[in-house]
């Protein structure tokens, strides 16, 4: 599975960005799709995730209520709508996917999100 992420950029505090990630290849292995982020010196953090056919998405406490994850199974895409962005949201964001038994085995290249105060 190959993942191509897009949509990162620079925004001021309170602004919005939408990240998109398209999967290609063995898309039958995209049961789980999620977004992670990482800043220098910190561990990679799972931000949001949604299983195929899932009803209840996962959100990290730090983004709950501000970020929304959605996926289009027909197009094999997963999006992350980020609203009310804060400087602490600044990070490289990665999309990831994998089968049910190995949730995040495939990773995209990462896209930079920078939120200025």
mmCIF file of N, CA and C in Angstrom:
data_model
loop_
_atom_site.group_PDB
_atom_site.id
_atom_site.type_symbol
_atom_site.label_atom_id
_atom_site.label_comp_id
_atom_site.label_asym_id
_atom_site.label_seq_id
_atom_site.Cartn_x
_atom_site.Cartn_y
_atom_site.Cartn_z
ATOM 1 N N UNK A 1 0.853 -1.187 0.000
ATOM 2 C CA UNK A 1 0.000 0.000 0.000
ATOM 3 C C UNK A 1 0.892 1.241 0.000
ATOM 4 N N UNK A 2 0.573 2.174 -0.862
ATOM 5 C CA UNK A 2 1.287 3.448 -0.890
ATOM 6 C C UNK A 2 0.318 4.543 -0.456
ATOM 7 N N UNK A 3 0.833 5.465 0.348
ATOM 8 C CA UNK A 3 0.021 6.556 0.867
ATOM 9 C C UNK A 3 0.614 7.882 0.431
ATOM 10 N N UNK A 4 -0.232 8.754 -0.071
ATOM 11 C CA UNK A 4 0.203 10.079 -0.501
ATOM 12 C C UNK A 4 -0.599 11.114 0.264
ATOM 13 N N UNK A 5 0.085 11.865 1.112
ATOM 14 C CA UNK A 5 -0.574 12.885 1.925
ATOM 15 C C UNK A 5 -0.377 14.254 1.305
ATOM 16 N N UNK A 6 -1.348 15.108 1.529
ATOM 17 C CA UNK A 6 -1.275 16.482 1.029
ATOM 18 C C UNK A 6 -2.096 17.385 1.933
ATOM 19 N N UNK A 7 -1.902 18.691 1.769
ATOM 20 C CA UNK A 7 -2.744 19.639 2.468
ATOM 21 C C UNK A 7 -2.090 20.373 3.618
ATOM 22 N N UNK A 8 -0.863 20.055 3.944
ATOM 23 C CA UNK A 8 -0.207 20.782 5.029
ATOM 24 C C UNK A 8 0.116 22.198 4.622
ATOM 25 N N UNK A 9 0.571 22.981 5.573
ATOM 26 C CA UNK A 9 0.925 24.351 5.263
ATOM 27 C C UNK A 9 1.052 25.185 6.517
ATOM 28 N N UNK A 10 0.959 26.479 6.306
ATOM 29 C CA UNK A 10 1.100 27.438 7.397
ATOM 30 C C UNK A 10 -0.219 28.142 7.624
ATOM 31 N N UNK A 11 -0.561 28.331 8.888
ATOM 32 C CA UNK A 11 -1.814 29.003 9.208
ATOM 33 C C UNK A 11 -1.645 29.713 10.544
ATOM 34 N N UNK A 12 -2.412 30.751 10.746
ATOM 35 C CA UNK A 12 -2.378 31.457 12.026
ATOM 36 C C UNK A 12 -3.264 30.753 13.047
ATOM 37 N N UNK A 13 -3.015 31.040 14.300
ATOM 38 C CA UNK A 13 -3.833 30.489 15.379
ATOM 39 C C UNK A 13 -5.308 30.745 15.118
ATOM 40 N N UNK A 14 -6.081 29.690 15.285
ATOM 41 C CA UNK A 14 -7.511 29.802 15.047
ATOM 42 C C UNK A 14 -7.931 29.440 13.641
ATOM 43 N N UNK A 15 -6.973 29.262 12.773
ATOM 44 C CA UNK A 15 -7.274 28.928 11.390
ATOM 45 C C UNK A 15 -7.563 27.456 11.191
ATOM 46 N N UNK A 16 -7.776 27.094 9.939
ATOM 47 C CA UNK A 16 -8.134 25.716 9.592
ATOM 48 C C UNK A 16 -7.267 25.203 8.447
ATOM 49 N N UNK A 17 -7.073 23.920 8.466
ATOM 50 C CA UNK A 17 -6.407 23.224 7.369
ATOM 51 C C UNK A 17 -7.090 21.879 7.186
ATOM 52 N N UNK A 18 -7.001 21.360 5.974
ATOM 53 C CA UNK A 18 -7.549 20.034 5.712
ATOM 54 C C UNK A 18 -6.460 19.177 5.086
ATOM 55 N N UNK A 19 -6.165 18.080 5.727
ATOM 56 C CA UNK A 19 -5.194 17.131 5.208
ATOM 57 C C UNK A 19 -5.931 16.011 4.486
ATOM 58 N N UNK A 20 -5.335 15.559 3.407
ATOM 59 C CA UNK A 20 -5.906 14.449 2.651
ATOM 60 C C UNK A 20 -4.837 13.385 2.428
ATOM 61 N N UNK A 21 -5.266 12.164 2.385
ATOM 62 C CA UNK A 21 -4.344 11.057 2.169
ATOM 63 C C UNK A 21 -5.024 10.039 1.261
ATOM 64 N N UNK A 22 -4.341 9.695 0.189
ATOM 65 C CA UNK A 22 -4.877 8.731 -0.763
ATOM 66 C C UNK A 22 -4.049 7.461 -0.736
ATOM 67 N N UNK A 23 -4.726 6.342 -0.649
ATOM 68 C CA UNK A 23 -4.058 5.045 -0.640
ATOM 69 C C UNK A 23 -4.152 4.402 -2.013
ATOM 70 N N UNK A 24 -3.099 3.732 -2.399
ATOM 71 C CA UNK A 24 -3.097 2.990 -3.658
ATOM 72 C C UNK A 24 -2.377 1.667 -3.434
ATOM 73 N N UNK A 25 -2.535 0.786 -4.391
ATOM 74 C CA UNK A 25 -1.926 -0.530 -4.255
ATOM 75 C C UNK A 25 -2.919 -1.507 -3.669
ATOM 76 N N UNK A 26 -2.464 -2.262 -2.663
ATOM 77 C CA UNK A 26 -3.291 -3.283 -2.043
ATOM 78 C C UNK A 26 -4.264 -2.636 -1.068
ATOM 79 N N UNK A 27 -5.276 -1.994 -1.586
ATOM 80 C CA UNK A 27 -6.174 -1.218 -0.735
ATOM 81 C C UNK A 27 -7.101 -2.091 0.107
ATOM 82 N N UNK A 28 -7.067 -3.393 -0.116
ATOM 83 C CA UNK A 28 -7.824 -4.275 0.767
ATOM 84 C C UNK A 28 -7.218 -4.297 2.160
ATOM 85 N N UNK A 29 -5.999 -3.795 2.289
ATOM 86 C CA UNK A 29 -5.317 -3.773 3.582
ATOM 87 C C UNK A 29 -5.432 -2.431 4.290
ATOM 88 N N UNK A 30 -6.487 -1.692 3.995
ATOM 89 C CA UNK A 30 -6.658 -0.372 4.613
ATOM 90 C C UNK A 30 -7.823 -0.390 5.581
ATOM 91 N N UNK A 31 -7.907 -1.449 6.377
ATOM 92 C CA UNK A 31 -9.003 -1.525 7.345
ATOM 93 C C UNK A 31 -8.948 -0.351 8.320
ATOM 94 N N UNK A 32 -7.791 -0.116 8.856
ATOM 95 C CA UNK A 32 -7.595 1.022 9.756
ATOM 96 C C UNK A 32 -6.935 2.155 8.988
ATOM 97 N N UNK A 33 -7.414 3.355 9.170
ATOM 98 C CA UNK A 33 -6.765 4.539 8.599
ATOM 99 C C UNK A 33 -6.703 5.594 9.675
ATOM 100 N N UNK A 34 -5.552 6.214 9.786
ATOM 101 C CA UNK A 34 -5.400 7.193 10.850
ATOM 102 C C UNK A 34 -4.384 8.252 10.522
ATOM 103 N N UNK A 35 -4.373 9.261 11.365
ATOM 104 C CA UNK A 35 -3.421 10.357 11.266
ATOM 105 C C UNK A 35 -2.603 10.425 12.549
ATOM 106 N N UNK A 36 -1.322 10.616 12.371
ATOM 107 C CA UNK A 36 -0.396 10.761 13.481
ATOM 108 C C UNK A 36 0.370 12.068 13.284
ATOM 109 N N UNK A 37 1.006 12.515 14.345
ATOM 110 C CA UNK A 37 1.863 13.696 14.207
ATOM 111 C C UNK A 37 3.097 13.541 15.081
ATOM 112 N N UNK A 38 4.132 14.244 14.695
ATOM 113 C CA UNK A 38 5.388 14.153 15.435
ATOM 114 C C UNK A 38 6.112 15.480 15.390
ATOM 115 N N UNK A 39 6.649 15.866 16.535
ATOM 116 C CA UNK A 39 7.509 17.029 16.632
ATOM 117 C C UNK A 39 8.869 16.559 17.134
ATOM 118 N N UNK A 40 9.918 17.322 16.856
ATOM 119 C CA UNK A 40 11.268 16.903 17.263
ATOM 120 C C UNK A 40 11.361 16.631 18.755
ATOM 121 N N UNK A 41 11.942 15.515 19.090
ATOM 122 C CA UNK A 41 12.152 15.180 20.492
ATOM 123 C C UNK A 41 10.969 14.534 21.176
ATOM 124 N N UNK A 42 9.874 14.374 20.449
ATOM 125 C CA UNK A 42 8.682 13.755 21.040
ATOM 126 C C UNK A 42 8.313 12.496 20.269
ATOM 127 N N UNK A 43 7.610 11.631 20.957
ATOM 128 C CA UNK A 43 7.129 10.422 20.295
ATOM 129 C C UNK A 43 5.996 10.757 19.340
ATOM 130 N N UNK A 44 5.875 9.914 18.342
ATOM 131 C CA UNK A 44 4.775 10.094 17.408
ATOM 132 C C UNK A 44 3.456 9.881 18.142
ATOM 133 N N UNK A 45 2.525 10.748 17.895
ATOM 134 C CA UNK A 45 1.228 10.730 18.595
ATOM 135 C C UNK A 45 0.108 10.403 17.619
ATOM 136 N N UNK A 46 -0.723 9.485 17.998
ATOM 137 C CA UNK A 46 -1.900 9.201 17.181
ATOM 138 C C UNK A 46 -2.926 10.308 17.423
ATOM 139 N N UNK A 47 -3.344 10.947 16.367
ATOM 140 C CA UNK A 47 -4.236 12.101 16.459
ATOM 141 C C UNK A 47 -5.686 11.676 16.264
ATOM 142 N N UNK A 48 -5.938 10.909 15.223
ATOM 143 C CA UNK A 48 -7.301 10.486 14.907
ATOM 144 C C UNK A 48 -7.243 9.213 14.083
ATOM 145 N N UNK A 49 -8.272 8.411 14.204
ATOM 146 C CA UNK A 49 -8.306 7.155 13.457
ATOM 147 C C UNK A 49 -9.738 6.720 13.246
ATOM 148 N N UNK A 50 -9.917 5.982 12.160
ATOM 149 C CA UNK A 50 -11.253 5.492 11.848
ATOM 150 C C UNK A 50 -11.119 4.189 11.080
ATOM 151 N N UNK A 51 -11.772 3.157 11.574
ATOM 152 C CA UNK A 51 -11.750 1.863 10.899
ATOM 153 C C UNK A 51 -12.765 1.845 9.760
ATOM 154 N N UNK A 52 -12.542 0.975 8.797
ATOM 155 C CA UNK A 52 -13.499 0.831 7.708
ATOM 156 C C UNK A 52 -14.826 0.370 8.282
ATOM 157 N N UNK A 53 -15.868 1.104 7.966
ATOM 158 C CA UNK A 53 -17.173 0.777 8.516
ATOM 159 C C UNK A 53 -17.345 1.198 9.957
ATOM 160 N N UNK A 54 -16.331 1.849 10.498
ATOM 161 C CA UNK A 54 -16.399 2.264 11.884
ATOM 162 C C UNK A 54 -17.379 3.404 12.088
ATOM 163 N N UNK A 55 -17.983 3.383 13.234
ATOM 164 C CA UNK A 55 -18.954 4.424 13.559
ATOM 165 C C UNK A 55 -18.341 5.481 14.452
ATOM 166 N N UNK A 56 -17.507 5.026 15.371
ATOM 167 C CA UNK A 56 -16.928 5.933 16.358
ATOM 168 C C UNK A 56 -15.452 6.135 16.059
ATOM 169 N N UNK A 57 -15.065 7.321 15.628
ATOM 170 C CA UNK A 57 -13.649 7.566 15.403
ATOM 171 C C UNK A 57 -12.904 7.764 16.707
ATOM 172 N N UNK A 58 -11.611 7.603 16.644
ATOM 173 C CA UNK A 58 -10.749 7.903 17.777
ATOM 174 C C UNK A 58 -10.158 9.295 17.596
ATOM 175 N N UNK A 59 -10.121 10.067 18.680
ATOM 176 C CA UNK A 59 -9.435 11.358 18.697
ATOM 177 C C UNK A 59 -8.577 11.454 19.943
ATOM 178 N N UNK A 60 -7.396 11.979 19.781
ATOM 179 C CA UNK A 60 -6.601 12.313 20.950
ATOM 180 C C UNK A 60 -7.304 13.427 21.728
ATOM 181 N N UNK A 61 -7.128 13.414 23.029
ATOM 182 C CA UNK A 61 -7.782 14.435 23.852
ATOM 183 C C UNK A 61 -7.410 15.845 23.401
ATOM 184 N N UNK A 62 -6.202 15.996 22.937
ATOM 185 C CA UNK A 62 -5.703 17.327 22.577
ATOM 186 C C UNK A 62 -6.383 17.907 21.340
ATOM 187 N N UNK A 63 -7.039 17.073 20.557
ATOM 188 C CA UNK A 63 -7.664 17.578 19.322
ATOM 189 C C UNK A 63 -9.168 17.347 19.295
ATOM 190 N N UNK A 64 -9.679 16.614 20.261
ATOM 191 C CA UNK A 64 -11.103 16.293 20.288
ATOM 192 C C UNK A 64 -11.933 17.566 20.296
ATOM 193 N N UNK A 65 -12.881 17.625 19.385
ATOM 194 C CA UNK A 65 -13.733 18.803 19.275
ATOM 195 C C UNK A 65 -13.233 19.819 18.257
ATOM 196 N N UNK A 66 -11.998 19.649 17.814
ATOM 197 C CA UNK A 66 -11.428 20.583 16.825
ATOM 198 C C UNK A 66 -11.108 19.896 15.500
ATOM 199 N N UNK A 67 -10.749 18.640 15.568
ATOM 200 C CA UNK A 67 -10.382 17.874 14.373
ATOM 201 C C UNK A 67 -11.485 16.876 14.040
ATOM 202 N N UNK A 68 -11.654 16.623 12.754
ATOM 203 C CA UNK A 68 -12.624 15.627 12.302
ATOM 204 C C UNK A 68 -11.982 14.748 11.244
ATOM 205 N N UNK A 69 -12.034 13.456 11.463
ATOM 206 C CA UNK A 69 -11.510 12.508 10.493
ATOM 207 C C UNK A 69 -12.662 11.932 9.683
ATOM 208 N N UNK A 70 -12.409 11.729 8.411
ATOM 209 C CA UNK A 70 -13.404 11.109 7.548
ATOM 210 C C UNK A 70 -12.682 10.264 6.502
ATOM 211 N N UNK A 71 -13.361 9.283 5.997
ATOM 212 C CA UNK A 71 -12.749 8.433 4.976
ATOM 213 C C UNK A 71 -13.773 8.098 3.902
ATOM 214 N N UNK A 72 -13.285 7.897 2.714
ATOM 215 C CA UNK A 72 -14.100 7.498 1.589
ATOM 216 C C UNK A 72 -13.560 6.158 1.124
ATOM 217 N N UNK A 73 -14.251 5.101 1.471
ATOM 218 C CA UNK A 73 -13.748 3.769 1.166
ATOM 219 C C UNK A 73 -13.714 3.488 -0.332
ATOM 220 N N UNK A 74 -14.617 4.097 -1.060
ATOM 221 C CA UNK A 74 -14.635 3.888 -2.509
ATOM 222 C C UNK A 74 -13.407 4.508 -3.169
ATOM 223 N N UNK A 75 -12.965 5.635 -2.623
ATOM 224 C CA UNK A 75 -11.808 6.328 -3.189
ATOM 225 C C UNK A 75 -10.515 6.003 -2.446
ATOM 226 N N UNK A 76 -10.632 5.259 -1.339
ATOM 227 C CA UNK A 76 -9.471 4.905 -0.527
ATOM 228 C C UNK A 76 -8.735 6.151 -0.030
ATOM 229 N N UNK A 77 -9.489 7.067 0.496
ATOM 230 C CA UNK A 77 -8.910 8.290 1.019
ATOM 231 C C UNK A 77 -9.331 8.492 2.467
ATOM 232 N N UNK A 78 -8.499 9.214 3.187
ATOM 233 C CA UNK A 78 -8.837 9.616 4.547
ATOM 234 C C UNK A 78 -8.428 11.072 4.704
ATOM 235 N N UNK A 79 -9.330 11.870 5.226
ATOM 236 C CA UNK A 79 -9.101 13.294 5.404
ATOM 237 C C UNK A 79 -9.093 13.654 6.879
ATOM 238 N N UNK A 80 -8.414 14.743 7.181
ATOM 239 C CA UNK A 80 -8.422 15.277 8.538
ATOM 240 C C UNK A 80 -8.705 16.771 8.452
ATOM 241 N N UNK A 81 -9.888 17.150 8.862
ATOM 242 C CA UNK A 81 -10.254 18.558 8.926
ATOM 243 C C UNK A 81 -9.814 19.103 10.270
ATOM 244 N N UNK A 82 -8.978 20.113 10.253
ATOM 245 C CA UNK A 82 -8.419 20.671 11.481
ATOM 246 C C UNK A 82 -8.891 22.110 11.624
ATOM 247 N N UNK A 83 -9.667 22.363 12.658
ATOM 248 C CA UNK A 83 -10.203 23.693 12.918
ATOM 249 C C UNK A 83 -9.645 24.234 14.218
ATOM 250 N N UNK A 84 -9.741 25.540 14.359
ATOM 251 C CA UNK A 84 -9.274 26.201 15.578
ATOM 252 C C UNK A 84 -7.862 25.739 15.937
ATOM 253 N N UNK A 85 -6.995 25.818 14.972
ATOM 254 C CA UNK A 85 -5.634 25.321 15.171
ATOM 255 C C UNK A 85 -4.874 26.169 16.177
ATOM 256 N N UNK A 86 -4.001 25.494 16.912
ATOM 257 C CA UNK A 86 -3.201 26.129 17.949
ATOM 258 C C UNK A 86 -1.713 25.921 17.636
ATOM 259 N N UNK A 87 -0.854 26.753 18.176
ATOM 260 C CA UNK A 87 0.586 26.569 17.933
ATOM 261 C C UNK A 87 1.076 25.174 18.311
ATOM 262 N N UNK A 88 0.486 24.591 19.331
ATOM 263 C CA UNK A 88 0.915 23.246 19.754
ATOM 264 C C UNK A 88 0.490 22.157 18.771
ATOM 265 N N UNK A 89 -0.283 22.505 17.774
ATOM 266 C CA UNK A 89 -0.619 21.553 16.713
ATOM 267 C C UNK A 89 0.474 21.480 15.647
ATOM 268 N N UNK A 90 1.434 22.383 15.739
ATOM 269 C CA UNK A 90 2.540 22.372 14.785
ATOM 270 C C UNK A 90 3.291 21.057 14.863
ATOM 271 N N UNK A 91 3.416 20.393 13.722
ATOM 272 C CA UNK A 91 4.051 19.078 13.683
ATOM 273 C C UNK A 91 4.098 18.601 12.239
ATOM 274 N N UNK A 92 4.799 17.512 12.038
ATOM 275 C CA UNK A 92 4.692 16.790 10.777
ATOM 276 C C UNK A 92 3.589 15.755 10.955
ATOM 277 N N UNK A 93 2.638 15.775 10.055
ATOM 278 C CA UNK A 93 1.498 14.877 10.145
ATOM 279 C C UNK A 93 1.670 13.738 9.139
ATOM 280 N N UNK A 94 1.391 12.549 9.615
ATOM 281 C CA UNK A 94 1.509 11.346 8.798
ATOM 282 C C UNK A 94 0.164 10.628 8.732
ATOM 283 N N UNK A 95 -0.160 10.114 7.580
ATOM 284 C CA UNK A 95 -1.282 9.193 7.515
ATOM 285 C C UNK A 95 -0.729 7.772 7.520
ATOM 286 N N UNK A 96 -1.511 6.873 8.050
ATOM 287 C CA UNK A 96 -1.084 5.486 8.170
ATOM 288 C C UNK A 96 -2.278 4.570 8.001
ATOM 289 N N UNK A 97 -1.999 3.373 7.579
ATOM 290 C CA UNK A 97 -3.081 2.421 7.379
ATOM 291 C C UNK A 97 -2.557 0.999 7.533
ATOM 292 N N UNK A 98 -3.477 0.080 7.618
ATOM 293 C CA UNK A 98 -3.095 -1.310 7.735
ATOM 294 C C UNK A 98 -4.297 -2.188 7.932
ATOM 295 N N UNK A 99 -4.084 -3.496 7.880
ATOM 296 C CA UNK A 99 -5.196 -4.427 8.076
ATOM 297 C C UNK A 99 -5.614 -4.474 9.539
ATOM 298 N N UNK A 100 -6.678 -5.159 9.771
ATOM 299 C CA UNK A 100 -7.243 -5.202 11.113
ATOM 300 C C UNK A 100 -6.263 -5.791 12.115
ATOM 301 N N UNK A 101 -5.468 -6.770 11.697
ATOM 302 C CA UNK A 101 -4.561 -7.446 12.611
ATOM 303 C C UNK A 101 -3.223 -6.724 12.758
ATOM 304 N N UNK A 102 -2.994 -5.706 11.967
ATOM 305 C CA UNK A 102 -1.731 -4.948 12.032
ATOM 306 C C UNK A 102 -2.048 -3.512 11.632
ATOM 307 N N UNK A 103 -2.643 -2.758 12.530
ATOM 308 C CA UNK A 103 -3.351 -1.507 12.195
ATOM 309 C C UNK A 103 -2.568 -0.481 11.391
ATOM 310 N N UNK A 104 -1.312 -0.237 11.685
ATOM 311 C CA UNK A 104 -0.609 0.875 11.038
ATOM 312 C C UNK A 104 0.746 0.417 10.520
ATOM 313 N N UNK A 105 0.695 -0.434 9.555
ATOM 314 C CA UNK A 105 1.933 -0.975 8.999
ATOM 315 C C UNK A 105 2.419 -0.172 7.800
ATOM 316 N N UNK A 106 1.551 0.588 7.200
ATOM 317 C CA UNK A 106 1.907 1.398 6.032
ATOM 318 C C UNK A 106 1.821 2.877 6.396
ATOM 319 N N UNK A 107 2.840 3.641 5.967
ATOM 320 C CA UNK A 107 2.930 5.053 6.340
ATOM 321 C C UNK A 107 3.153 5.923 5.122
ATOM 322 N N UNK A 108 2.546 7.104 5.169
ATOM 323 C CA UNK A 108 2.789 8.109 4.155
ATOM 324 C C UNK A 108 4.051 8.889 4.477
ATOM 325 N N UNK A 109 4.354 9.871 3.630
ATOM 326 C CA UNK A 109 5.626 10.581 3.734
ATOM 327 C C UNK A 109 5.609 11.727 4.737
ATOM 328 N N UNK A 110 4.473 12.125 5.217
ATOM 329 C CA UNK A 110 4.401 13.230 6.161
ATOM 330 C C UNK A 110 4.207 14.562 5.473
ATOM 331 N N UNK A 111 3.443 15.407 6.122
ATOM 332 C CA UNK A 111 3.218 16.761 5.618
ATOM 333 C C UNK A 111 3.303 17.729 6.789
ATOM 334 N N UNK A 112 3.991 18.836 6.582
ATOM 335 C CA UNK A 112 4.240 19.792 7.666
ATOM 336 C C UNK A 112 3.038 20.696 7.879
ATOM 337 N N UNK A 113 2.660 20.837 9.129
ATOM 338 C CA UNK A 113 1.643 21.806 9.534
ATOM 339 C C UNK A 113 2.290 22.761 10.527
ATOM 340 N N UNK A 114 2.201 24.043 10.234
ATOM 341 C CA UNK A 114 2.784 25.062 11.101
ATOM 342 C C UNK A 114 1.708 26.068 11.470
ATOM 343 N N UNK A 115 1.526 26.252 12.768
ATOM 344 C CA UNK A 115 0.532 27.192 13.273
ATOM 345 C C UNK A 115 1.272 28.286 14.025
ATOM 346 N N UNK A 116 1.134 29.497 13.571
ATOM 347 C CA UNK A 116 1.830 30.608 14.205
ATOM 348 C C UNK A 116 0.914 31.331 15.174
ATOM 349 N N UNK A 117 1.512 31.847 16.217
ATOM 350 C CA UNK A 117 0.735 32.562 17.240
ATOM 351 C C UNK A 117 0.557 34.018 16.881
#
